[in-house]
GROMACS .gro file of C-alpha atoms in nm:
model
  173
    1MET     CA    1   0.000   0.000   0.000
    2ALA     CA    2   0.155   0.326  -0.113
    3ASP     CA    3  -0.027   0.556   0.132
    4PRO     CA    4  -0.002   0.455   0.501
    5ARG     CA    5  -0.292   0.689   0.585
    6LEU     CA    6  -0.522   0.447   0.407
    7ASN     CA    7  -0.423   0.107   0.547
    8SER     CA    8  -0.696  -0.132   0.653
    9VAL     CA    9  -0.513  -0.385   0.871
   10HIS     CA   10  -0.704  -0.272   1.179
   11LEU     CA   11  -1.044  -0.370   1.033
   12GLU     CA   12  -1.226  -0.700   1.054
   13LEU     CA   13  -1.412  -0.851   0.760
   14PRO     CA   14  -1.654  -0.742   0.605
   15ARG     CA   15  -1.566  -0.379   0.694
   16ARG     CA   16  -1.216  -0.430   0.558
   17GLN     CA   17  -1.362  -0.510   0.214
   18LEU     CA   18  -1.591  -0.204   0.227
   19PHE     CA   19  -1.296   0.014   0.329
   20ARG     CA   20  -1.080  -0.118   0.046
   21GLN     CA   21  -1.356  -0.046  -0.208
   22ALA     CA   22  -1.396   0.309  -0.072
   23ARG     CA   23  -1.018   0.357  -0.073
   24GLU     CA   24  -0.989   0.251  -0.436
   25ALA     CA   25  -1.271   0.487  -0.538
   26LEU     CA   26  -1.101   0.772  -0.351
   27LEU     CA   27  -0.759   0.709  -0.499
   28ASN     CA   28  -0.903   0.671  -0.850
   29ALA     CA   29  -1.089   1.005  -0.817
   30ARG     CA   30  -0.762   1.198  -0.827
   31GLY     CA   31  -0.675   1.339  -1.169
   32TRP     CA   32  -0.327   1.357  -1.316
   33GLN     CA   33  -0.283   1.722  -1.211
   34THR     CA   34  -0.378   1.642  -0.852
   35LEU     CA   35  -0.142   1.344  -0.845
   36ALA     CA   36   0.141   1.561  -0.980
   37ALA     CA   37   0.073   1.830  -0.718
   38GLU     CA   38   0.067   1.567  -0.439
   39LYS     CA   39   0.400   1.421  -0.546
   40GLY     CA   40   0.568   1.755  -0.609
   41GLY     CA   41   0.416   1.954  -0.324
   42GLY     CA   42   0.288   2.205  -0.582
   43ALA     CA   43   0.238   2.576  -0.533
   44SER     CA   44  -0.102   2.521  -0.376
   45ASN     CA   45   0.066   2.344  -0.085
   46VAL     CA   46   0.294   2.636   0.004
   47GLY     CA   47   0.284   2.713   0.374
   48ILE     CA   48   0.174   2.365   0.481
   49ALA     CA   49   0.500   2.212   0.595
   50ASP     CA   50   0.352   1.958   0.835
   51PRO     CA   51   0.052   1.751   0.722
   52HIS     CA   52  -0.075   1.754   1.081
   53THR     CA   53  -0.084   2.134   1.096
   54LEU     CA   54  -0.371   2.287   1.281
   55ILE     CA   55  -0.402   2.649   1.370
   56GLN     CA   56  -0.556   2.778   1.688
   57ASP     CA   57  -0.677   3.124   1.599
   58PRO     CA   58  -0.921   3.314   1.819
   59GLU     CA   59  -0.980   3.566   1.537
   60ARG     CA   60  -1.075   3.284   1.294
   61ARG     CA   61  -0.844   3.406   1.016
   62PRO     CA   62  -0.662   3.148   0.804
   63PRO     CA   63  -0.313   3.220   0.667
   64PRO     CA   64  -0.324   3.416   0.339
   65ASP     CA   65  -0.172   3.127   0.139
   66LEU     CA   66  -0.457   2.883   0.214
   67ASN     CA   67  -0.722   2.825  -0.052
   68CYS     CA   68  -0.946   2.591   0.149
   69TRP     CA   69  -0.967   2.468   0.505
   70LEU     CA   70  -1.192   2.312   0.767
   71VAL     CA   71  -1.281   2.493   1.086
   72ASP     CA   72  -1.437   2.384   1.416
   73LYS     CA   73  -1.497   2.570   1.740
   74ASP     CA   74  -1.127   2.562   1.832
   75TYR     CA   75  -0.909   2.514   1.525
   76ILE     CA   76  -0.849   2.583   1.160
   77TYR     CA   77  -0.738   2.272   0.968
   78PRO     CA   78  -0.555   2.360   0.643
   79LEU     CA   79  -0.630   2.142   0.341
   80LYS     CA   80  -0.358   2.075   0.084
   81VAL     CA   81  -0.401   1.982  -0.281
   82GLY     CA   82  -0.462   1.609  -0.302
   83LEU     CA   83  -0.574   1.370  -0.035
   84ASN     CA   84  -0.655   1.498   0.318
   85THR     CA   85  -0.751   1.215   0.554
   86ILE     CA   86  -0.964   1.268   0.865
   87GLY     CA   87  -0.998   1.031   1.161
   88ARG     CA   88  -0.875   0.952   1.509
   89ALA     CA   89  -0.557   0.764   1.406
   90PRO     CA   90  -0.246   0.979   1.459
   91ASP     CA   91  -0.126   0.939   1.099
   92ASN     CA   92  -0.428   1.120   0.951
   93ASP     CA   93  -0.387   1.470   0.810
   94ILE     CA   94  -0.662   1.588   1.046
   95VAL     CA   95  -0.668   1.402   1.376
   96LEU     CA   96  -0.988   1.415   1.581
   97ALA     CA   97  -0.952   1.273   1.930
   98ASP     CA   98  -1.299   1.123   1.964
   99SER     CA   99  -1.363   0.755   2.035
  100PHE     CA  100  -1.672   0.753   1.810
  101VAL     CA  101  -1.482   0.884   1.507
  102SER     CA  102  -1.334   0.596   1.305
  103ARG     CA  103  -0.957   0.558   1.281
  104ARG     CA  104  -0.991   0.640   0.911
  105HIS     CA  105  -1.325   0.815   0.890
  106CYS     CA  106  -1.336   1.024   0.573
  107ALA     CA  107  -1.123   1.226   0.335
  108VAL     CA  108  -1.137   1.556   0.153
  109LEU     CA  109  -0.994   1.541  -0.195
  110VAL     CA  110  -0.873   1.883  -0.312
  111HIS     CA  111  -0.831   1.888  -0.689
  112VAL     CA  112  -0.608   2.124  -0.885
  113GLY     CA  113  -0.835   2.386  -1.040
  114SER     CA  114  -1.152   2.192  -0.963
  115PRO     CA  115  -1.397   2.155  -0.678
  116CYS     CA  116  -1.322   1.965  -0.359
  117GLU     CA  117  -1.491   1.635  -0.277
  118LEU     CA  118  -1.584   1.466   0.049
  119HIS     CA  119  -1.547   1.086   0.062
  120ASP     CA  120  -1.654   0.854   0.344
  121VAL     CA  121  -1.406   0.566   0.369
  122ALA     CA  122  -1.640   0.302   0.515
  123SER     CA  123  -1.655   0.469   0.858
  124LYS     CA  124  -1.853   0.285   1.123
  125ASN     CA  125  -2.086   0.574   1.213
  126GLY     CA  126  -2.103   0.748   0.875
  127THR     CA  127  -2.014   1.093   0.751
  128PHE     CA  128  -2.285   1.359   0.718
  129LEU     CA  129  -2.285   1.663   0.491
  130ASN     CA  130  -2.539   1.934   0.576
  131GLY     CA  131  -2.739   1.679   0.778
  132GLN     CA  132  -2.750   1.411   0.504
  133LYS     CA  133  -2.553   1.088   0.529
  134LEU     CA  134  -2.302   1.055   0.245
  135SER     CA  135  -2.383   0.779  -0.001
  136GLY     CA  136  -2.086   0.850  -0.227
  137PRO     CA  137  -1.831   1.118  -0.313
  138THR     CA  138  -1.992   1.461  -0.284
  139ARG     CA  139  -1.878   1.806  -0.401
  140LEU     CA  140  -1.810   2.055  -0.122
  141HIS     CA  141  -1.921   2.420  -0.122
  142ALA     CA  142  -1.801   2.697   0.109
  143GLY     CA  143  -2.002   2.688   0.432
  144ASP     CA  144  -2.091   2.317   0.412
  145GLU     CA  145  -2.121   2.141   0.748
  146ILE     CA  146  -1.940   1.809   0.778
  147ARG     CA  147  -2.041   1.601   1.080
  148LEU     CA  148  -1.851   1.300   1.208
  149CYS     CA  149  -2.046   1.166   1.508
  150ASP     CA  150  -2.059   1.464   1.748
  151ARG     CA  151  -1.781   1.657   1.571
  152GLN     CA  152  -1.880   1.941   1.340
  153LEU     CA  153  -1.642   2.086   1.081
  154ILE     CA  154  -1.721   2.367   0.840
  155PHE     CA  155  -1.564   2.368   0.493
  156MET     CA  156  -1.433   2.712   0.395
  157THR     CA  157  -1.265   2.854   0.086
  158ARG     CA  158  -1.069   3.170   0.014
  159ASP     CA  159  -1.279   3.255  -0.291
  160GLY     CA  160  -1.610   3.147  -0.150
  161ASP     CA  161  -1.852   2.968  -0.377
  162PRO     CA  162  -2.124   3.125  -0.592
  163GLU     CA  163  -2.370   2.867  -0.463
  164SER     CA  164  -2.275   2.920  -0.097
  165PRO     CA  165  -2.078   3.240  -0.025
  166LEU     CA  166  -1.789   3.247   0.220
  167HIS     CA  167  -1.899   3.349   0.566
  168SER     CA  168  -1.795   3.319   0.926
  169PRO     CA  169  -1.960   3.003   1.048
  170THR     CA  170  -2.156   2.987   1.368
  171LEU     CA  171  -2.017   2.695   1.560
  172PRO     CA  172  -2.151   2.527   1.872
  173SER     CA  173  -1.986   2.617   2.200
   0.00000   0.00000   0.00000
């Protein structure tokens, strides 16, 4: 397996098979430009030296070099071009310390020059986007609410989105 963030050795059958199917769909969804940017750390990844970077910012302002990010009540989680894994395992790009969040829960795929997608990777409790359980890869828009069990993340972009303009999210306390 080329990407250790997507191993499935911790899962029992039949979840392991479901995870592997979801992983293959996720990896196959990347285009050649996204793959090249992942391998080369393209210009869109400038400023993200550590894949586990999170920013605690009481003023809720992301660094100027970020194009998209996730935000919760405490942190800003930068998203890099390519695959961004989310779960409770420490080797994810975004680590959520919550026993109900799967080790490898979901992923945000940031394409070069295209929209971002949210993928559930056969999580046990599901991934929800704007209150609806994901049934497959789904395009993200600025302001979308991603819920993993009791954790709420808001997807934000620098440019906003004509269908859902950039705004300061209201997050639970």
